[in-house]
Coordinates of C-alpha atoms in Angstrom, one line a residue:
Chain A
X1 CA -27.8 11.5 82.3
X2 CA -30.8 12.7 80.3
X3 CA -33.8 10.4 80.6
X4 CA -35.6 9.7 77.4
X5 CA -39.4 9.5 77.5
X6 CA -40.6 6.1 76.4
X7 CA -42.7 6.2 73.3
X8 CA -45.1 3.4 72.3
X9 CA -47.3 3.1 69.3
X10 CA -50.0 0.7 68.2
X11 CA -49.3 -0.8 64.8
X12 CA -51.9 -2.5 62.7
X13 CA -50.8 -4.8 59.9
X14 CA -51.4 -8.1 58.1
X15 CA -49.1 -10.9 59.1
X16 CA -49.1 -14.0 57.0
X17 CA -52.7 -13.3 55.9
X18 CA -54.1 -12.4 59.3
X19 CA -54.9 -8.8 60.5
X20 CA -53.0 -8.1 63.7
X21 CA -52.1 -5.2 66.0
X22 CA -49.5 -4.6 68.6
X23 CA -48.4 -1.8 70.8
X24 CA -44.7 -1.5 70.3
X25 CA -41.7 0.6 71.4
X26 CA -41.0 3.0 68.5
X27 CA -37.3 2.0 68.8
X28 CA -38.0 -1.6 67.8
X29 CA -37.0 -2.9 64.5
X30 CA -39.4 -5.1 62.5
X31 CA -37.2 -8.0 63.3
X32 CA -37.6 -7.3 67.1
X33 CA -41.4 -7.1 66.8
X34 CA -41.8 -10.2 64.6
X35 CA -39.6 -12.3 66.9
X36 CA -40.5 -11.0 70.3
X37 CA -44.2 -10.2 69.9
X38 CA -45.3 -12.7 67.3
X39 CA -42.7 -15.6 67.9
X40 CA -41.8 -15.5 64.2
X41 CA -38.5 -17.1 64.9
X42 CA -37.7 -17.8 61.2
X43 CA -36.7 -14.1 61.1
X44 CA -33.1 -14.4 62.1
X45 CA -30.9 -11.8 63.7
X46 CA -27.7 -11.9 61.8
X47 CA -25.6 -8.9 61.1
X48 CA -28.4 -6.4 62.0
X49 CA -27.0 -3.9 59.6
X50 CA -28.8 -5.0 56.4
X51 CA -25.9 -7.0 54.9
X52 CA -26.5 -10.7 55.5
X53 CA -30.2 -11.1 54.6
X54 CA -31.0 -13.5 57.4
X55 CA -33.9 -11.2 58.7
X56 CA -35.5 -10.9 55.2
X57 CA -39.3 -10.7 55.1
X58 CA -41.7 -9.7 52.3
X59 CA -43.4 -6.4 52.8
X60 CA -46.2 -5.8 50.2
X61 CA -44.5 -8.5 48.2
X62 CA -41.0 -7.0 48.2
X63 CA -38.0 -8.4 50.1
X64 CA -36.8 -6.2 52.9
X65 CA -34.2 -6.7 55.6
X66 CA -36.4 -6.3 58.6
X67 CA -33.5 -5.4 60.8
X68 CA -33.2 -2.0 59.2
X69 CA -36.9 -1.3 59.0
X70 CA -38.7 0.2 62.0
X71 CA -41.6 -1.9 63.5
X72 CA -43.9 1.1 63.4
X73 CA -43.4 1.4 59.6
X74 CA -45.4 -1.9 59.2
X75 CA -48.6 0.1 59.7
X76 CA -51.1 -0.9 57.0
X77 CA -48.6 -3.3 55.3
X78 CA -48.8 -6.9 54.4
X79 CA -45.9 -8.7 56.0
X80 CA -45.0 -12.3 55.2
X81 CA -42.5 -14.5 56.9
X82 CA -41.4 -18.1 56.3
X83 CA -44.1 -19.3 58.7
X84 CA -46.7 -18.0 56.2
X85 CA -45.5 -20.4 53.5
X86 CA -46.6 -23.5 55.4
X87 CA -49.8 -25.4 54.5
X88 CA -52.6 -25.8 57.1
X89 CA -51.1 -28.9 58.6
X90 CA -47.5 -27.6 58.5
X91 CA -46.8 -28.9 54.9
X92 CA -43.8 -27.5 53.2
X93 CA -44.3 -25.3 50.2
X94 CA -42.7 -26.2 46.9
X95 CA -39.7 -23.9 47.3
X96 CA -39.0 -25.2 50.8
X97 CA -39.2 -28.8 49.6
X98 CA -36.8 -27.9 46.8
X99 CA -34.3 -26.5 49.3
X100 CA -34.5 -29.9 51.1
X101 CA -34.3 -31.9 47.9
X102 CA -31.3 -30.0 46.6
X103 CA -29.5 -30.0 49.9
X104 CA -29.6 -26.2 49.8
X105 CA -29.5 -26.1 53.6
X106 CA -26.8 -26.9 56.1
X107 CA -27.1 -24.9 59.3
X108 CA -30.3 -23.3 58.1
X109 CA -29.6 -19.8 59.4
X110 CA -29.8 -18.1 56.0
X111 CA -32.6 -20.3 54.7
X112 CA -35.7 -18.4 55.7
X113 CA -34.3 -15.2 54.2
X114 CA -33.2 -16.9 51.0
X115 CA -36.5 -18.6 50.6
X116 CA -38.5 -15.4 50.9
X117 CA -36.3 -13.7 48.3
X118 CA -37.0 -16.8 46.2
X119 CA -40.7 -16.3 46.8
X120 CA -40.5 -12.8 45.4
X121 CA -38.6 -14.1 42.4
X122 CA -41.1 -16.9 41.8
X123 CA -44.2 -14.7 42.2
X124 CA -43.0 -12.4 39.5
X125 CA -44.0 -15.2 37.2
X126 CA -40.9 -14.5 35.0
X127 CA -38.3 -16.8 33.6
X128 CA -34.8 -15.6 34.6
X129 CA -31.3 -16.7 33.4
X130 CA -28.8 -18.1 35.8
X131 CA -27.0 -14.8 35.8
X132 CA -30.1 -12.9 36.7
X133 CA -31.0 -15.4 39.4
X134 CA -27.5 -15.0 40.9
X135 CA -28.0 -11.2 41.0
X136 CA -31.4 -11.5 42.5
X137 CA -30.1 -13.8 45.2
X138 CA -27.0 -11.8 45.9
X139 CA -28.4 -10.0 49.0
X140 CA -27.9 -13.1 51.2
X141 CA -24.9 -14.6 52.8
X142 CA -24.6 -18.4 53.3
X143 CA -21.4 -19.7 54.9
X144 CA -22.2 -23.4 54.4
X145 CA -23.5 -24.4 51.0
X146 CA -21.5 -22.4 48.5
X147 CA -24.7 -21.1 46.9
X148 CA -24.9 -23.6 44.0
X149 CA -27.5 -25.8 45.6
X150 CA -29.6 -22.8 46.5
X151 CA -29.4 -21.5 42.9
X152 CA -30.5 -25.0 41.8
X153 CA -33.4 -25.1 44.2
X154 CA -34.8 -21.8 43.0
X155 CA -34.2 -22.6 39.4
X156 CA -35.9 -25.9 39.6
X157 CA -39.0 -24.4 41.4
X158 CA -39.1 -21.5 38.8
X159 CA -39.3 -24.0 35.9
X160 CA -41.8 -26.1 37.7
X161 CA -44.1 -23.2 38.4
X162 CA -43.8 -22.0 34.8
X163 CA -44.8 -25.5 33.7
X164 CA -41.5 -25.9 31.8
X165 CA -38.9 -28.6 31.7
X166 CA -35.7 -27.8 33.6
X167 CA -33.0 -27.3 30.9
X168 CA -30.1 -29.7 31.2
Chain B
X1 CA -34.0 -1.8 69.7
X2 CA -32.4 1.3 68.2
X3 CA -30.9 3.8 70.5
X4 CA -33.0 6.8 69.5
X5 CA -34.3 9.6 71.7
X6 CA -37.6 10.1 69.9
X7 CA -39.3 9.3 66.6
X8 CA -41.5 11.9 64.9
X9 CA -43.5 10.5 62.1
X10 CA -44.5 12.9 59.3
X11 CA -47.9 12.3 57.8
X12 CA -47.5 14.8 54.9
X13 CA -44.8 17.0 53.3
X14 CA -46.3 19.9 55.2
X15 CA -46.2 18.0 58.4
X16 CA -42.5 17.0 57.8
X17 CA -41.6 20.7 57.3
X18 CA -43.3 21.5 60.6
X19 CA -41.5 18.7 62.4
X20 CA -38.2 19.9 60.9
X21 CA -38.8 23.4 62.3
X22 CA -39.9 22.1 65.7
X23 CA -37.0 19.7 66.0
X24 CA -34.0 21.3 64.2
X25 CA -31.5 18.8 65.7
X26 CA -33.4 15.8 64.5
X27 CA -32.2 13.6 61.6
X28 CA -34.5 12.9 58.7
X29 CA -34.9 9.2 58.0
X30 CA -36.3 8.0 54.6
X31 CA -35.7 4.3 53.8
X32 CA -33.4 3.7 56.8
X33 CA -30.6 1.8 55.1
X34 CA -28.1 4.4 56.0
X35 CA -29.5 6.1 59.1
X36 CA -30.4 3.0 61.0
X37 CA -27.1 1.3 60.2
X38 CA -25.2 4.4 61.4
X39 CA -27.3 4.4 64.5
X40 CA -26.5 0.7 65.1
X41 CA -22.8 1.6 64.7
X42 CA -23.2 4.2 67.4
X43 CA -22.6 7.2 65.2
X44 CA -26.1 8.6 65.6
X45 CA -26.9 7.0 68.9
X46 CA -29.4 8.9 71.0
X47 CA -30.6 11.0 68.0
X48 CA -34.1 12.2 67.4
X49 CA -35.5 11.0 64.1
X50 CA -38.1 12.5 61.7
X51 CA -39.5 9.7 59.6
X52 CA -40.8 10.5 56.2
X53 CA -41.4 6.9 55.3
X54 CA -45.2 7.3 55.2
X55 CA -45.1 10.1 52.6
X56 CA -46.5 8.3 49.6
X57 CA -47.1 11.7 47.9
X58 CA -43.4 11.8 47.1
X59 CA -43.1 8.3 45.8
X60 CA -43.1 7.4 42.2
X61 CA -42.1 8.7 38.8
X62 CA -44.2 11.1 36.6
X63 CA -44.0 13.7 33.9
X64 CA -44.7 17.3 34.7
X65 CA -46.8 19.3 32.1
X66 CA -43.6 20.8 30.6
X67 CA -42.2 17.4 30.1
X68 CA -39.9 17.4 33.1
X69 CA -39.3 14.0 34.5
X70 CA -40.2 14.0 38.2
X71 CA -38.8 11.3 40.5
X72 CA -40.3 11.5 44.0
X73 CA -37.6 11.5 46.6
X74 CA -39.1 8.5 48.4
X75 CA -39.0 6.3 45.3
X76 CA -37.0 3.2 46.0
X77 CA -34.1 2.1 43.7
X78 CA -36.0 -1.0 42.5
X79 CA -39.0 1.0 41.6
X80 CA -36.8 3.4 39.6
X81 CA -35.3 0.6 37.7
X82 CA -38.7 -0.9 36.9
X83 CA -40.4 2.3 36.0
X84 CA -41.4 2.7 32.3
X85 CA -40.8 6.4 32.2
X86 CA -37.2 5.9 33.5
X87 CA -36.7 3.1 31.0
X88 CA -37.8 5.4 28.2
X89 CA -36.1 8.6 29.1
X90 CA -33.1 7.9 31.4
X91 CA -32.6 4.2 31.4
X92 CA -29.0 4.6 32.6
X93 CA -30.3 5.9 36.0
X94 CA -32.3 2.7 36.4
X95 CA -29.2 0.6 35.5
X96 CA -27.0 2.6 37.9
X97 CA -29.3 2.3 40.9
X98 CA -29.7 -1.4 40.1
X99 CA -26.1 -1.7 41.3
X100 CA -26.7 -0.3 44.8
X101 CA -26.1 -2.9 47.5
X102 CA -28.2 -6.0 47.0
X103 CA -31.8 -6.7 46.1
X104 CA -33.3 -6.0 49.5
X105 CA -31.3 -2.8 49.9
X106 CA -32.7 -1.7 46.5
X107 CA -36.2 -2.2 47.9
X108 CA -35.4 -0.3 51.0
X109 CA -33.2 2.6 49.8
X110 CA -34.6 5.8 48.2
X111 CA -33.1 8.2 45.7
X112 CA -33.8 11.1 48.1
X113 CA -31.8 9.4 50.9
X114 CA -29.0 8.5 48.4
X115 CA -28.5 12.1 47.4
X116 CA -29.2 13.8 50.8
X117 CA -26.3 11.7 52.3
X118 CA -24.0 13.7 50.2
X119 CA -21.7 10.7 49.6
X120 CA -19.5 10.8 46.5
X121 CA -19.8 7.0 46.0
X122 CA -23.6 6.9 45.7
X123 CA -24.5 5.0 42.6
X124 CA -27.2 7.5 41.6
X125 CA -24.9 10.5 42.0
X126 CA -22.7 10.5 39.0
X127 CA -25.7 9.9 36.6
X128 CA -27.7 12.6 38.2
X129 CA -24.8 15.0 37.8
X130 CA -24.2 13.9 34.2
X131 CA -27.9 14.6 33.4
X132 CA -28.0 18.0 35.1
X133 CA -30.6 16.9 37.6
X134 CA -32.4 19.5 39.6
X135 CA -33.2 18.9 43.3
X136 CA -36.6 20.1 44.5
X137 CA -36.6 21.1 48.2
X138 CA -39.8 22.0 50.1
X139 CA -39.5 24.2 53.2
X140 CA -41.4 26.7 55.2
X141 CA -41.1 29.3 52.4
X142 CA -42.4 26.9 49.7
X143 CA -40.6 25.1 47.0
X144 CA -37.0 25.8 45.9
X145 CA -35.1 24.2 43.0
X146 CA -31.4 23.8 42.9
X147 CA -28.9 22.2 40.5
X148 CA -27.5 18.9 41.8
X149 CA -24.0 20.3 41.5
X150 CA -24.8 23.1 44.0
X151 CA -26.8 20.8 46.2
X152 CA -23.6 18.8 47.0
X153 CA -21.5 21.2 49.2
X154 CA -18.8 18.9 50.4
X155 CA -18.3 15.3 51.5
X156 CA -21.4 14.3 53.6
X157 CA -22.9 17.8 53.4
X158 CA -25.7 18.9 51.1
X159 CA -27.6 22.2 50.9
X160 CA -30.6 21.2 52.9
X161 CA -31.8 24.3 54.8
X162 CA -33.8 25.0 57.9
X163 CA -37.1 23.2 57.8
X164 CA -36.5 21.7 54.4
X165 CA -37.0 18.2 53.0
X166 CA -36.1 17.0 49.6
X167 CA -39.3 16.2 47.7
X168 CA -38.1 15.4 44.1
X169 CA -35.3 14.9 41.7
X170 CA -36.1 16.6 38.3
X171 CA -34.7 15.9 34.9
X172 CA -35.6 18.5 32.3
X173 CA -36.8 17.6 28.8
X174 CA -33.9 19.5 27.3
X175 CA -31.6 17.2 29.3
X176 CA -33.1 13.8 28.5
X177 CA -34.4 14.3 25.0
X178 CA -32.5 12.2 22.4
X179 CA -29.9 11.5 25.0
X180 CA -28.4 8.1 25.8
X181 CA -26.1 7.1 28.5
X182 CA -24.1 4.4 30.2
X183 CA -22.9 3.9 33.8
X184 CA -19.9 1.9 34.9
X185 CA -19.5 1.0 38.5
X186 CA -16.0 -0.3 39.3
X187 CA -16.1 -2.2 42.6
X188 CA -14.3 -5.2 44.1
X189 CA -17.3 -7.4 44.4
X190 CA -20.3 -7.8 42.1
X191 CA -22.9 -7.2 44.9
X192 CA -23.0 -5.5 48.3
X193 CA -20.1 -3.2 47.6
X194 CA -19.4 0.5 47.4
X195 CA -18.0 1.9 44.1
X196 CA -14.2 2.4 43.9
X197 CA -15.2 4.7 41.0
X198 CA -18.5 5.4 39.3
X199 CA -18.5 6.8 35.7
X200 CA -21.6 8.0 33.9
X201 CA -21.5 9.3 30.4
X202 CA -24.3 10.4 28.0
X203 CA -24.4 11.7 24.5
X204 CA -26.8 13.3 22.1
X205 CA -25.9 12.8 18.4
X206 CA -26.9 14.8 15.3
X207 CA -29.8 13.5 13.2
X208 CA -27.4 11.6 10.9
X209 CA -25.7 10.1 13.9
X210 CA -22.3 11.2 12.6
X211 CA -21.6 14.1 15.1
X212 CA -21.6 14.4 18.8
X213 CA -23.9 17.3 19.6
X214 CA -23.3 17.1 23.3
X215 CA -21.4 14.7 25.6
X216 CA -21.6 14.8 29.4
X217 CA -19.6 12.9 31.9
X218 CA -19.6 12.7 35.7
X219 CA -17.7 10.7 38.2
X220 CA -18.3 9.5 41.7
X221 CA -15.3 8.9 44.0
X222 CA -13.1 11.0 41.7
X223 CA -13.3 13.9 44.3
X224 CA -14.9 14.6 47.6
X225 CA -18.3 15.2 45.9
X226 CA -19.5 13.8 42.5
X227 CA -18.1 16.0 39.7
X228 CA -18.3 16.7 36.0
X229 CA -15.4 16.7 33.6
X230 CA -16.2 19.8 31.7
X231 CA -13.0 20.0 29.7
X232 CA -13.7 16.6 28.1
X233 CA -17.3 17.6 27.4
X234 CA -16.2 20.8 25.6
X235 CA -13.6 18.8 23.6
X236 CA -16.2 16.3 22.3
X237 CA -19.0 18.7 21.5
X238 CA -19.5 19.2 17.8
X239 CA -16.9 16.6 16.8
X240 CA -17.4 13.7 14.4
X241 CA -18.1 10.3 16.0
X242 CA -14.9 8.2 16.0
X243 CA -12.9 5.9 18.2
X244 CA -10.1 8.6 18.3
X245 CA -12.6 11.0 19.8
X246 CA -13.5 8.4 22.4
X247 CA -9.8 8.1 23.3
X248 CA -9.2 11.9 23.4
X249 CA -12.4 12.4 25.4
X250 CA -11.3 9.8 28.0
X251 CA -7.8 11.1 28.3
X252 CA -9.1 14.6 28.9
X253 CA -11.2 13.7 31.9
X254 CA -7.9 13.7 33.9
X255 CA -8.0 17.6 33.6
X256 CA -10.9 17.9 35.9
X257 CA -10.9 15.0 38.4
X258 CA -9.0 14.7 41.6
X259 CA -9.3 11.2 43.1
X260 CA -7.6 10.4 46.4
X261 CA -5.7 7.5 47.9
X262 CA -8.0 5.5 50.2
X263 CA -8.0 2.0 51.6
X264 CA -10.3 1.0 48.7
X265 CA -7.9 2.1 46.0
X266 CA -4.9 4.2 45.2
X267 CA -5.1 7.6 43.4
X268 CA -3.2 6.4 40.4
X269 CA -5.4 3.4 40.0
X270 CA -8.6 5.5 40.2
X271 CA -7.2 7.8 37.5
X272 CA -6.5 4.8 35.3
X273 CA -9.9 3.3 35.7
X274 CA -11.5 6.8 35.2
X275 CA -9.9 7.1 31.8
X276 CA -10.8 3.5 30.8
X277 CA -14.3 3.7 32.1
X278 CA -14.9 7.1 30.4
X279 CA -13.8 5.6 27.1
X280 CA -16.0 2.5 27.4
X281 CA -19.0 4.4 28.7
X282 CA -18.6 6.9 25.8
X283 CA -18.4 4.2 23.2
X284 CA -21.5 2.4 24.7
X285 CA -23.4 5.7 24.9
X286 CA -22.7 6.4 21.2
X287 CA -23.8 2.9 20.3
X288 CA -27.0 3.3 22.3
X289 CA -27.7 6.6 20.5
X290 CA -27.4 4.8 17.1
X291 CA -23.9 5.9 16.3
X292 CA -21.3 3.7 14.6
X293 CA -17.7 3.7 15.8

């Protein structure tokens, strides 16, 4: 059998506000690197073909399934994971608290991915209709909650951040 | 870990061309939402990859000096949808690519990758065919332009020659000026699904909005490659705007399309939705152009 030469490369990027670098195997996905090299275990391995959204992270503010993104592509990028949302003493962010309050979590496997997509939605500073929110959240699979509680958690936080009353 | 033999990362278009010549068996990877998934499934296991991910020079939408709309091949679907030039001149393309996969896939996937796959179901494909898009290819001999119809050779095969990479999709001013279009994706689910049939129609009306000056229609999944329905286009050109015309136009698309039976849908069903989608998309395009039906 043909032997493949191992290829490594050093990647420099910003992870949750901190400049970091790692020498990684070029075959690694961003999920692999975040979990194995940085212990960012909120980044879940689900389908690993970009369908379930469990490995979702923010790259330069946009939601990406990190399972179908090569680790070396993170060079120079700003990467955010769920761990980056916590306060200095581990306090939950508003969107995480809303997921708790609305019981938008059961097993929790899809939650980090969903919450980071919610962060992209919330940081746009726009007000979306329910139909728009459903579409924006459609890249995630949740087998427990039936999605309604998740929608409610995102909607509630959206109105709160916009300083508006949640419509009844 | 992906089962790849080697990864060559291009730093510029010139570099990408050099890498293509140096590694003729290597697969070009843009956003990765197709190539990496195929690799995971074992179809491209052990392949060498040439990554063009870092080529920011072919990202973004701009206008050339002659008014041609230039969409860099590495532009992601979500950036196309949000782009003000796209919204002004070819809004239907932004709407079409806003139906690809789900939100994360639209941040990952690129228009270049979508077209170079040569897949008939690609959500961008029918609209690009219907607007006579031109593909810009850069290779060792310089830049070459080719119509999108000629670019698609057969299912899964496009005219990408030795050492070439696709660098832009171009829409000429003559094509987009005063032109309005609508895309209908028929799929089983509202998200994360592949089109059973994709229909893209656009029209240009006379100044008084009473006559169809030009109508164009293209389908995805109505044949092995995306295709135009020229007979229907010729029938509608120069005709007064009316609901009867919409009906005739829609019925005539059957002359040129050849959908197949597949596990997604039967041929008869695809023919049925092709006619209905063509009619609805025609009516909507006329309405967008300011016509009254």
